[in-house]
Amino acid sequence: MELNLSARELARRLQAQEISAEALAQAFLARVKRLNPKLNAFVFLDEDKVLEQARASDARIAKGEARPLEGMPVAIKDIFCVQGEPTTACSRILQGFRPPYDAFVVQKLREAGAVLFGKTNMDEFAMGSSNETSAFGPCRNPWDPARTPGGSSGGSAAAVAAGMAPWALGTDTGGSIRQPAAFCGVVGVKPTYGRCSRRGIIAFASSLDQAGVFARDVRDAAMLLAAISGHDPLDATSAADAPAPDWQQACEEGMRGLRIGRPKEYFPETLDARIRKAVDEALEHCARLGAEIVEISLPHTEYAVPAYYVIAPSEASANLARYDGVRFGLRVASSELEELYMRTRAEGFGEEVKRRILIGTFALSAGYYDAFYKKAQQARTLIRRDFAEAFQEVDVIATPASPTLAFRLGERTHDPLAMYLSDVFTIAVNLAGLPALSMPIALIDGLPAAMQWIAPAWREDRLFQVAAALEDDLGLRLVPPVEEA
Ligand code: GLN
């Protein structure tokens, strides 16, 4: 079975009964068995449940009742609740937790006929940029197993890059889809805040968290995102009236006449010169395709990382208060209730998660609230305004996705600040609630390099429009050398 085909083509072959869902699932399972011991992209995968779903899809196809994603495997980041399946956010504190319900977007996948294909590795509670804070050990980059796949959704990115699944779900709070997509050479999309429901996604920072997708090309990403988008009455932050244009159509529109902003703050001295060159060459392609490249400024960009590292930990410190050893997962027994809380949290949380809880609790405490949390929220407003003003001038913004190529495992684990700076190009987008897409544009010394497209709120169509046109023009086909490695 050819697993390197696009998800769209696999879906078409399933619908046409040229292949069966069961055979497709078997082929992907075999590939996971072969590659996962090396990459550690999946942390849970119940073969029987996968095959059971695939057979149910085959039965529907045979009856002429196929739904849009019928029989298509989708790997799920371990932060999404899947009913009855282990769901841990890769934390010891959720050991043994099996949710009583599906996340809304998981439910949407089921309703679309998809086969839920295991849970993927991630940084604990999505806090990290390298997958190294996972309680299950790091996931590895299929391009070079000595390097990180990025994080926090590293397992999903690695799974799609290595052909272990045609599609995967991730979440993005500050870059957790776009940065791993960049490091692994796949397409990653974080939609507008509110486009997808957050219900049943283990909360990290509620005002920033969004579900999104990984795919091997832009049109596949558009197709999966369409399947998980939509209003959920049980999530007050999910938009009730979000216009959802036809994103497949947008992929065919080309970019003639579009104005692309190139913000100077996203091309600093610290940017890897090879990445700068790759992005500028990609923009030359865009100019040849009829777009106009406009130099712009987003003057408050430098406040994005510091504002995020006050706001996200503050929200996390509140969200993570619920893990107390009473209701979910791990419990370290004790005769005193308070001691039970303390011991469970001391043993259950990893170091980075504890660091975030401490920072967040401090930032929110009386006397510091105005100095830190309020200031960060004010910076957030300025960042949001920067984008609003820029979008008066341009249709879409182009930046690098990450300041470096995939770095080595262990390289930044002892330097939290260096780790936090991995996200300098992705974080502002979350603070402003905007949609953004990361796509591979070059292979540099054997590693993928990527750029990011940012659009106004609810204009994912523009992301898909420019990204698909550029992807067609570049004709890049990135397949990691994972079999030999
Ligand atoms: N790397 C960032 C952090 O550690 C973003 C993570 C994310 O998007 N979930 O918070």
Short mmCIF file of C-alpha atoms and ligand atoms in Angstrom, two decimals:
data_model
loop_
_atom_site.label_atom_id
_atom_site.label_comp_id
_atom_site.label_asym_id
_atom_site.label_seq_id
_atom_site.Cartn_x
_atom_site.Cartn_y
_atom_site.Cartn_z
CA MET A 1 0.00 0.00 0.00
CA GLU A 2 1.33 3.43 -0.95
CA LEU A 3 1.16 5.42 2.26
CA ASN A 4 2.86 8.49 0.83
CA LEU A 5 -0.16 9.53 -1.20
CA SER A 6 -2.05 12.62 -0.11
CA ALA A 7 -4.85 12.12 2.40
CA ARG A 8 -7.28 13.37 -0.26
CA GLU A 9 -6.18 10.66 -2.64
CA LEU A 10 -6.36 7.96 0.04
CA ALA A 11 -9.87 9.15 0.93
CA ARG A 12 -10.86 9.04 -2.73
CA ARG A 13 -9.54 5.49 -3.13
CA LEU A 14 -11.48 4.41 -0.05
CA GLN A 15 -14.71 5.92 -1.33
CA ALA A 16 -14.15 4.30 -4.74
CA GLN A 17 -13.50 0.97 -2.97
CA GLU A 18 -10.10 0.68 -4.62
CA ILE A 19 -8.66 0.03 -1.16
CA SER A 20 -10.32 -0.98 2.09
CA ALA A 21 -10.21 0.97 5.32
CA GLU A 22 -9.06 -2.15 7.12
CA ALA A 23 -6.11 -2.67 4.77
CA LEU A 24 -5.21 0.99 5.06
CA ALA A 25 -5.31 0.84 8.86
CA GLN A 26 -3.21 -2.35 8.80
CA ALA A 27 -0.61 -0.67 6.62
CA PHE A 28 -0.33 2.36 8.90
CA LEU A 29 -0.24 0.13 11.99
CA ALA A 30 2.62 -1.86 10.46
CA ARG A 31 4.52 1.34 9.79
CA VAL A 32 4.00 2.54 13.35
CA LYS A 33 5.28 -0.81 14.64
CA ARG A 34 8.40 -0.44 12.56
CA LEU A 35 9.15 3.22 13.24
CA ASN A 36 7.71 4.06 16.63
CA PRO A 37 10.38 2.27 18.68
CA LYS A 38 12.85 4.70 17.11
CA LEU A 39 10.72 7.87 17.08
CA ASN A 40 8.37 7.54 20.10
CA ALA A 41 5.67 9.54 18.32
CA PHE A 42 2.74 7.49 19.68
CA VAL A 43 2.17 6.99 23.40
CA PHE A 44 -1.06 4.94 23.10
CA LEU A 45 -2.35 2.95 20.16
CA ASP A 46 -5.01 0.28 20.55
CA GLU A 47 -4.72 -1.85 17.45
CA ASP A 48 -8.01 -3.67 17.99
CA LYS A 49 -9.97 -0.44 18.38
CA VAL A 50 -8.37 0.97 15.23
CA LEU A 51 -9.27 -2.11 13.21
CA GLU A 52 -12.78 -2.21 14.65
CA GLN A 53 -13.40 1.38 13.47
CA ALA A 54 -11.88 0.62 10.07
CA ARG A 55 -14.15 -2.39 9.57
CA ALA A 56 -17.17 -0.28 10.52
CA SER A 57 -16.09 2.22 7.85
CA ASP A 58 -15.77 -0.54 5.26
CA ALA A 59 -19.30 -1.63 6.06
CA ARG A 60 -20.61 1.91 5.59
CA ILE A 61 -18.75 2.34 2.32
CA ALA A 62 -20.19 -0.94 1.07
CA LYS A 63 -23.68 0.29 1.93
CA GLY A 64 -23.13 3.57 0.12
CA GLU A 65 -23.20 5.50 3.40
CA ALA A 66 -19.67 6.86 3.37
CA ARG A 67 -19.08 10.19 5.10
CA PRO A 68 -16.34 12.67 4.02
CA LEU A 69 -13.45 11.19 6.06
CA GLU A 70 -14.74 7.63 6.04
CA GLY A 71 -12.02 5.17 7.00
CA MET A 72 -9.25 7.78 7.19
CA PRO A 73 -6.85 7.45 10.13
CA VAL A 74 -6.24 10.61 12.18
CA ALA A 75 -3.65 10.57 14.98
CA ILE A 76 -4.71 12.55 18.05
CA LYS A 77 -2.45 14.54 20.36
CA ASP A 78 -2.74 13.12 23.86
CA ILE A 79 -4.32 16.38 25.07
CA PHE A 80 -7.70 15.59 23.45
CA CYS A 81 -10.19 13.57 25.47
CA VAL A 82 -11.16 10.37 23.71
CA GLN A 83 -13.90 8.49 25.49
CA GLY A 84 -12.60 5.45 27.36
CA GLU A 85 -9.07 5.85 25.99
CA PRO A 86 -6.03 6.82 28.04
CA THR A 87 -5.69 10.61 27.96
CA THR A 88 -2.82 12.01 29.99
CA ALA A 89 -1.43 15.17 28.33
CA CYS A 90 1.78 13.16 28.78
CA SER A 91 1.79 13.91 32.51
CA ARG A 92 2.24 11.45 35.36
CA ILE A 93 -0.56 13.23 37.18
CA LEU A 94 -3.13 11.93 34.68
CA GLN A 95 -1.86 8.37 34.77
CA GLY A 96 -4.79 6.00 34.42
CA PHE A 97 -7.32 8.69 33.44
CA ARG A 98 -9.86 7.64 30.84
CA PRO A 99 -12.29 10.43 29.96
CA PRO A 100 -16.02 9.77 30.06
CA TYR A 101 -16.59 11.76 26.84
CA ASP A 102 -14.98 12.77 23.54
CA ALA A 103 -13.60 16.24 22.92
CA PHE A 104 -15.95 18.10 20.58
CA VAL A 105 -13.47 18.03 17.70
CA VAL A 106 -12.90 14.30 18.25
CA GLN A 107 -16.64 13.81 18.12
CA LYS A 108 -16.67 15.73 14.84
CA LEU A 109 -14.01 13.42 13.44
CA ARG A 110 -16.03 10.37 14.46
CA GLU A 111 -19.14 11.84 12.83
CA ALA A 112 -17.15 12.47 9.65
CA GLY A 113 -16.18 8.78 9.57
CA ALA A 114 -12.51 9.12 10.56
CA VAL A 115 -10.64 6.31 12.31
CA LEU A 116 -9.18 7.61 15.60
CA PHE A 117 -5.62 6.46 15.31
CA GLY A 118 -3.90 6.50 18.71
CA LYS A 119 -2.59 9.26 20.93
CA THR A 120 0.59 11.14 20.13
CA ASN A 121 3.46 12.29 22.29
CA MET A 122 3.70 15.89 23.50
CA ASP A 123 5.31 18.11 26.08
CA GLU A 124 3.63 17.68 29.47
CA PHE A 125 0.38 19.72 29.43
CA ALA A 126 1.64 21.25 26.14
CA MET A 127 4.28 23.25 27.98
CA GLY A 128 7.42 23.15 25.93
CA SER A 129 8.92 23.47 22.49
CA SER A 130 10.81 20.20 22.14
CA ASN A 131 8.66 17.32 23.44
CA GLU A 132 11.29 16.75 26.09
CA THR A 133 8.99 17.43 29.05
CA SER A 134 6.80 14.42 28.19
CA ALA A 135 6.39 11.82 30.95
CA PHE A 136 6.89 9.22 28.19
CA GLY A 137 10.27 10.51 27.12
CA PRO A 138 11.00 12.67 24.09
CA CYS A 139 9.71 12.07 20.61
CA ARG A 140 12.44 12.20 17.97
CA ASN A 141 12.65 14.05 14.68
CA PRO A 142 12.26 11.73 11.66
CA TRP A 143 14.85 13.82 9.77
CA ASP A 144 17.47 13.21 12.46
CA PRO A 145 16.62 11.18 15.56
CA ALA A 146 19.25 13.10 17.56
CA ARG A 147 17.09 16.20 17.15
CA THR A 148 13.77 17.36 18.55
CA PRO A 149 10.61 17.23 16.41
CA GLY A 150 9.63 20.48 18.15
CA GLY A 151 6.82 20.86 20.60
CA SER A 152 4.54 20.69 22.17
CA SER A 153 2.72 18.66 19.47
CA GLY A 154 5.94 16.86 18.46
CA GLY A 155 4.40 13.40 18.23
CA SER A 156 1.69 14.54 15.81
CA ALA A 157 4.22 16.34 13.59
CA ALA A 158 6.63 13.39 13.59
CA ALA A 159 3.84 10.89 12.92
CA VAL A 160 2.66 12.74 9.82
CA ALA A 161 6.20 13.49 8.58
CA ALA A 162 7.25 9.84 8.92
CA GLY A 163 4.10 8.59 7.18
CA MET A 164 2.74 6.85 10.29
CA ALA A 165 -0.59 8.67 9.80
CA PRO A 166 -1.93 10.79 6.94
CA TRP A 167 -3.28 13.41 9.33
CA ALA A 168 -2.98 14.44 12.96
CA LEU A 169 -4.59 16.83 15.41
CA GLY A 170 -2.60 19.18 17.59
CA THR A 171 -3.15 22.19 19.79
CA ASP A 172 -1.40 25.53 19.61
CA THR A 173 -1.21 27.92 22.57
CA GLY A 174 1.99 29.71 21.58
CA GLY A 175 3.26 27.80 18.56
CA SER A 176 2.77 24.15 19.42
CA ILE A 177 1.47 23.24 15.97
CA ARG A 178 3.46 25.60 13.78
CA GLN A 179 6.92 25.07 15.30
CA PRO A 180 6.84 21.23 15.24
CA ALA A 181 5.36 21.35 11.73
CA ALA A 182 8.35 23.53 10.76
CA PHE A 183 10.89 21.19 12.36
CA CYS A 184 9.39 18.08 10.75
CA GLY A 185 8.68 19.45 7.26
CA VAL A 186 4.88 19.21 7.29
CA VAL A 187 2.03 21.70 7.08
CA GLY A 188 0.54 22.90 10.39
CA VAL A 189 -2.45 25.19 10.86
CA LYS A 190 -3.61 27.07 13.93
CA PRO A 191 -7.04 28.51 13.14
CA THR A 192 -8.62 31.69 14.47
CA TYR A 193 -9.33 31.56 18.21
CA GLY A 194 -12.92 30.33 18.44
CA ARG A 195 -12.95 28.48 15.12
CA CYS A 196 -12.75 25.09 16.89
CA SER A 197 -14.27 24.13 20.19
CA ARG A 198 -11.96 23.70 23.18
CA ARG A 199 -14.39 21.38 25.01
CA GLY A 200 -12.63 18.20 25.99
CA ILE A 201 -9.17 19.57 25.29
CA ILE A 202 -7.13 19.50 28.50
CA ALA A 203 -6.79 23.21 29.25
CA PHE A 204 -3.41 24.92 29.38
CA ALA A 205 -4.10 28.65 28.80
CA SER A 206 -7.76 29.08 27.95
CA SER A 207 -7.53 32.45 26.22
CA LEU A 208 -4.83 31.13 23.85
CA ASP A 209 -5.46 27.40 23.30
CA GLN A 210 -6.76 26.32 19.87
CA ALA A 211 -7.05 22.96 18.16
CA GLY A 212 -5.53 22.61 14.72
CA VAL A 213 -4.15 20.19 12.17
CA PHE A 214 -1.07 18.56 10.69
CA ALA A 215 -0.94 17.28 7.13
CA ARG A 216 1.61 16.59 4.43
CA ASP A 217 0.26 19.25 2.09
CA VAL A 218 -1.84 22.40 2.19
CA ARG A 219 -5.00 20.98 0.62
CA ASP A 220 -4.98 18.03 3.04
CA ALA A 221 -4.66 20.48 5.92
CA ALA A 222 -7.60 22.53 4.62
CA MET A 223 -9.73 19.39 4.36
CA LEU A 224 -9.05 18.22 7.91
CA LEU A 225 -9.48 21.68 9.40
CA ALA A 226 -12.88 21.98 7.73
CA ALA A 227 -13.90 18.72 9.40
CA ILE A 228 -13.12 19.91 12.94
CA SER A 229 -14.35 23.51 12.63
CA GLY A 230 -17.72 24.67 13.82
CA HIS A 231 -19.76 26.00 16.67
CA ASP A 232 -20.14 24.12 19.92
CA PRO A 233 -22.89 25.48 22.17
CA LEU A 234 -21.07 24.03 25.18
CA ASP A 235 -17.93 26.14 24.65
CA ALA A 236 -18.69 29.82 25.22
CA THR A 237 -15.52 30.81 23.33
CA SER A 238 -16.45 28.89 20.20
CA ALA A 239 -17.82 31.30 17.62
CA ALA A 240 -21.46 30.86 16.72
CA ASP A 241 -21.44 32.65 13.40
CA ALA A 242 -17.95 32.10 12.00
CA PRO A 243 -18.11 32.21 8.22
CA ALA A 244 -16.41 29.09 6.82
CA PRO A 245 -15.75 29.55 3.12
CA ASP A 246 -14.80 26.69 0.85
CA TRP A 247 -11.14 26.21 1.61
CA GLN A 248 -10.51 23.72 -1.19
CA GLN A 249 -11.66 26.38 -3.61
CA ALA A 250 -9.34 28.94 -1.96
CA CYS A 251 -6.42 26.58 -2.65
CA GLU A 252 -6.97 27.01 -6.39
CA GLU A 253 -7.18 30.79 -6.53
CA GLY A 254 -3.52 31.72 -6.91
CA MET A 255 -2.07 34.86 -5.37
CA ARG A 256 -2.17 37.39 -8.17
CA GLY A 257 -2.86 40.87 -6.82
CA LEU A 258 -2.50 39.93 -3.15
CA ARG A 259 -0.45 42.19 -0.90
CA ILE A 260 1.95 40.27 1.33
CA GLY A 261 3.42 42.05 4.37
CA ARG A 262 7.01 41.28 5.39
CA PRO A 263 7.35 42.56 8.98
CA LYS A 264 10.89 43.70 9.65
CA GLU A 265 10.71 42.63 13.32
CA TYR A 266 10.48 38.99 12.20
CA PHE A 267 13.82 39.07 10.39
CA PRO A 268 16.20 39.96 13.28
CA GLU A 269 19.96 39.41 13.48
CA THR A 270 19.37 36.27 15.56
CA LEU A 271 17.46 34.58 12.74
CA ASP A 272 19.43 31.71 11.15
CA ALA A 273 20.76 33.26 7.92
CA ARG A 274 19.82 30.14 5.96
CA ILE A 275 16.19 30.48 7.05
CA ARG A 276 16.14 34.19 6.20
CA LYS A 277 17.38 33.34 2.72
CA ALA A 278 14.83 30.55 2.27
CA VAL A 279 11.93 32.82 3.29
CA ASP A 280 13.09 35.63 1.05
CA GLU A 281 13.45 33.22 -1.86
CA ALA A 282 9.92 31.95 -1.20
CA LEU A 283 8.72 35.55 -1.29
CA GLU A 284 10.44 36.00 -4.65
CA HIS A 285 8.37 33.07 -5.89
CA CYS A 286 5.27 34.83 -4.59
CA ALA A 287 6.24 38.00 -6.43
CA ARG A 288 6.63 36.00 -9.64
CA LEU A 289 3.15 34.56 -9.00
CA GLY A 290 1.77 38.09 -9.05
CA ALA A 291 1.74 39.07 -5.37
CA GLU A 292 3.13 42.34 -4.14
CA ILE A 293 5.62 42.19 -1.25
CA VAL A 294 5.29 45.11 1.16
CA GLU A 295 7.72 45.93 3.97
CA ILE A 296 5.71 46.47 7.15
CA SER A 297 6.33 46.94 10.87
CA LEU A 298 4.71 45.28 13.88
CA PRO A 299 6.39 47.53 16.43
CA HIS A 300 5.32 45.76 19.65
CA THR A 301 6.57 42.33 18.59
CA GLU A 302 9.33 42.32 21.21
CA TYR A 303 6.72 42.26 24.00
CA ALA A 304 5.04 39.10 22.76
CA VAL A 305 7.28 36.54 24.49
CA PRO A 306 7.39 38.31 27.87
CA ALA A 307 3.62 38.98 27.80
CA TYR A 308 2.91 35.36 26.88
CA TYR A 309 5.12 34.02 29.66
CA VAL A 310 3.02 35.94 32.19
CA ILE A 311 -0.42 35.30 30.69
CA ALA A 312 -0.02 31.62 29.78
CA PRO A 313 1.43 30.54 33.17
CA SER A 314 -1.21 32.63 35.00
CA GLU A 315 -4.01 30.83 33.21
CA ALA A 316 -2.22 27.51 33.61
CA SER A 317 -1.82 27.95 37.36
CA ALA A 318 -5.60 28.25 37.63
CA ASN A 319 -6.41 25.48 35.14
CA LEU A 320 -4.04 23.00 36.76
CA ALA A 321 -5.48 23.56 40.25
CA ARG A 322 -7.98 20.78 39.52
CA TYR A 323 -5.30 18.06 39.59
CA ASP A 324 -5.32 17.34 43.27
CA GLY A 325 -5.32 13.55 43.48
CA VAL A 326 -9.03 13.45 44.25
CA ARG A 327 -10.84 13.45 40.92
CA PHE A 328 -8.39 12.52 38.16
CA GLY A 329 -5.50 10.18 37.60
CA LEU A 330 -2.67 9.80 40.06
CA ARG A 331 -3.26 9.79 43.81
CA VAL A 332 -0.44 9.59 46.32
CA ALA A 333 -2.24 8.31 49.40
CA SER A 334 -1.98 10.11 52.70
CA SER A 335 -4.02 10.31 55.89
CA GLU A 336 -4.25 14.11 55.64
CA LEU A 337 -6.15 15.76 52.78
CA GLU A 338 -3.72 18.64 52.42
CA GLU A 339 -0.81 16.26 52.37
CA LEU A 340 -2.55 14.19 49.71
CA TYR A 341 -2.80 17.29 47.51
CA MET A 342 0.81 18.22 48.07
CA ARG A 343 2.30 14.79 47.58
CA THR A 344 0.21 14.07 44.51
CA ARG A 345 1.18 17.36 42.89
CA ALA A 346 4.81 17.05 43.92
CA GLU A 347 5.06 13.61 42.34
CA GLY A 348 2.63 14.06 39.48
CA PHE A 349 3.87 17.26 37.86
CA GLY A 350 7.18 17.58 36.04
CA GLU A 351 9.66 20.37 36.54
CA GLU A 352 8.53 22.66 33.71
CA VAL A 353 4.88 22.42 34.74
CA LYS A 354 5.84 23.30 38.33
CA ARG A 355 7.84 26.26 37.05
CA ARG A 356 4.79 27.54 35.17
CA ILE A 357 2.49 27.08 38.18
CA LEU A 358 4.95 29.01 40.35
CA ILE A 359 5.32 31.85 37.83
CA GLY A 360 1.57 32.06 37.29
CA THR A 361 0.69 31.99 40.97
CA PHE A 362 3.26 34.70 41.64
CA ALA A 363 2.06 36.90 38.77
CA LEU A 364 -1.54 36.71 39.96
CA SER A 365 -0.86 37.26 43.65
CA ALA A 366 -2.02 40.38 45.47
CA GLY A 367 0.40 43.24 45.02
CA TYR A 368 1.92 41.80 41.84
CA TYR A 369 -1.18 41.54 39.71
CA ASP A 370 -0.93 45.11 38.38
CA ALA A 371 2.80 44.91 37.84
CA PHE A 372 2.74 41.68 35.86
CA TYR A 373 -0.62 40.32 34.75
CA LYS A 374 -2.24 43.67 33.98
CA LYS A 375 0.87 44.93 32.18
CA ALA A 376 0.98 41.76 30.10
CA GLN A 377 -2.66 42.21 29.11
CA GLN A 378 -1.91 45.80 28.08
CA ALA A 379 0.98 44.57 25.92
CA ARG A 380 -1.39 42.03 24.42
CA THR A 381 -3.71 44.83 23.35
CA LEU A 382 -0.85 46.67 21.66
CA ILE A 383 0.18 43.53 19.80
CA ARG A 384 -3.37 42.96 18.63
CA ARG A 385 -3.53 46.57 17.38
CA ASP A 386 -0.26 46.17 15.47
CA PHE A 387 -1.83 43.37 13.46
CA ALA A 388 -5.10 45.24 12.94
CA GLU A 389 -3.17 48.20 11.55
CA ALA A 390 -0.98 46.01 9.35
CA PHE A 391 -4.03 44.35 7.85
CA GLN A 392 -5.26 47.75 6.70
CA GLU A 393 -2.25 47.68 4.36
CA VAL A 394 -1.79 44.04 3.43
CA ASP A 395 -3.89 40.91 2.89
CA VAL A 396 -1.60 38.44 4.58
CA ILE A 397 1.71 38.48 6.49
CA ALA A 398 4.75 36.28 5.81
CA THR A 399 7.39 35.43 8.42
CA PRO A 400 9.80 32.64 9.27
CA ALA A 401 8.10 29.99 11.45
CA SER A 402 11.06 29.43 13.74
CA PRO A 403 14.36 31.27 14.26
CA THR A 404 16.34 28.02 13.94
CA LEU A 405 16.16 24.63 12.31
CA ALA A 406 15.35 21.62 14.54
CA PHE A 407 17.81 21.70 17.43
CA ARG A 408 19.46 18.77 19.20
CA LEU A 409 17.74 16.93 22.04
CA GLY A 410 19.16 18.18 25.33
CA GLU A 411 20.47 21.39 23.80
CA ARG A 412 18.02 23.71 25.56
CA THR A 413 16.64 21.64 28.44
CA HIS A 414 18.74 23.46 31.04
CA ASP A 415 18.02 26.92 29.68
CA PRO A 416 14.29 27.71 29.92
CA LEU A 417 14.76 31.13 28.34
CA ALA A 418 16.44 29.68 25.25
CA MET A 419 13.56 27.20 25.03
CA TYR A 420 10.95 29.98 25.39
CA LEU A 421 12.61 31.95 22.59
CA SER A 422 11.92 29.08 20.17
CA ASP A 423 8.47 30.62 19.84
CA VAL A 424 9.34 34.25 19.14
CA PHE A 425 7.68 34.11 15.71
CA THR A 426 4.56 32.18 16.69
CA ILE A 427 3.43 33.59 20.04
CA ALA A 428 2.12 37.02 18.92
CA VAL A 429 -0.41 35.24 16.69
CA ASN A 430 -1.96 33.49 19.71
CA LEU A 431 -2.03 36.70 21.73
CA ALA A 432 -3.95 38.32 18.86
CA GLY A 433 -6.20 35.28 18.26
CA LEU A 434 -5.30 35.11 14.56
CA PRO A 435 -5.07 32.15 12.17
CA ALA A 436 -1.63 31.11 10.92
CA LEU A 437 -0.11 28.33 8.85
CA SER A 438 3.40 26.92 8.82
CA MET A 439 4.67 25.24 5.65
CA PRO A 440 7.98 23.76 4.53
CA ILE A 441 9.86 25.81 1.94
CA ALA A 442 13.32 24.28 1.72
CA LEU A 443 15.58 21.49 2.87
CA ILE A 444 18.73 22.90 4.46
CA ASP A 445 21.59 20.56 5.37
CA GLY A 446 19.14 17.69 5.58
CA LEU A 447 16.61 19.54 7.75
CA PRO A 448 13.32 21.20 6.78
CA ALA A 449 12.99 25.00 6.91
CA ALA A 450 9.60 26.66 7.09
CA MET A 451 7.72 29.89 6.78
CA GLN A 452 4.59 31.13 8.48
CA TRP A 453 1.57 32.84 6.94
CA ILE A 454 -0.63 35.00 9.18
CA ALA A 455 -4.11 36.23 8.15
CA PRO A 456 -6.81 38.42 9.71
CA ALA A 457 -9.28 36.67 12.02
CA TRP A 458 -11.63 34.26 10.18
CA ARG A 459 -9.60 34.53 6.95
CA GLU A 460 -8.09 31.04 6.93
CA ASP A 461 -9.09 31.05 3.25
CA ARG A 462 -6.24 33.49 2.59
CA LEU A 463 -3.75 31.25 4.34
CA PHE A 464 -4.79 28.33 2.18
CA GLN A 465 -4.85 30.48 -0.94
CA VAL A 466 -1.25 31.73 -0.64
CA ALA A 467 0.17 28.53 0.86
CA ALA A 468 -1.29 26.25 -1.82
CA ALA A 469 -0.13 28.54 -4.62
CA LEU A 470 3.38 28.68 -3.19
CA GLU A 471 3.44 24.95 -2.53
CA ASP A 472 2.49 24.24 -6.15
CA ASP A 473 5.15 26.61 -7.38
CA LEU A 474 7.93 25.24 -5.15
CA GLY A 475 7.08 21.64 -5.99
CA LEU A 476 8.86 20.54 -2.82
CA ARG A 477 8.27 16.93 -1.80
CA LEU A 478 9.79 16.26 1.62
CA VAL A 479 10.19 12.64 2.64
CA PRO A 480 12.43 12.04 5.66
CA PRO A 481 15.13 9.34 5.36
CA VAL A 482 13.52 7.48 8.20
CA GLU A 483 13.88 3.93 6.89
CA GLU A 484 17.70 4.08 6.70
CA ALA A 485 18.24 6.14 9.83
N1 GLN B 1 6.27 26.49 23.63
C1 GLN B 1 5.24 27.31 24.18
C2 GLN B 1 5.10 27.01 25.64
O1 GLN B 1 5.88 26.28 26.13
C3 GLN B 1 3.94 27.08 23.45
C4 GLN B 1 3.34 25.78 23.76
C5 GLN B 1 2.01 25.57 23.09
O2 GLN B 1 1.69 26.18 22.08
N2 GLN B 1 1.22 24.70 23.68
O3 GLN B 1 4.25 27.49 26.32
#
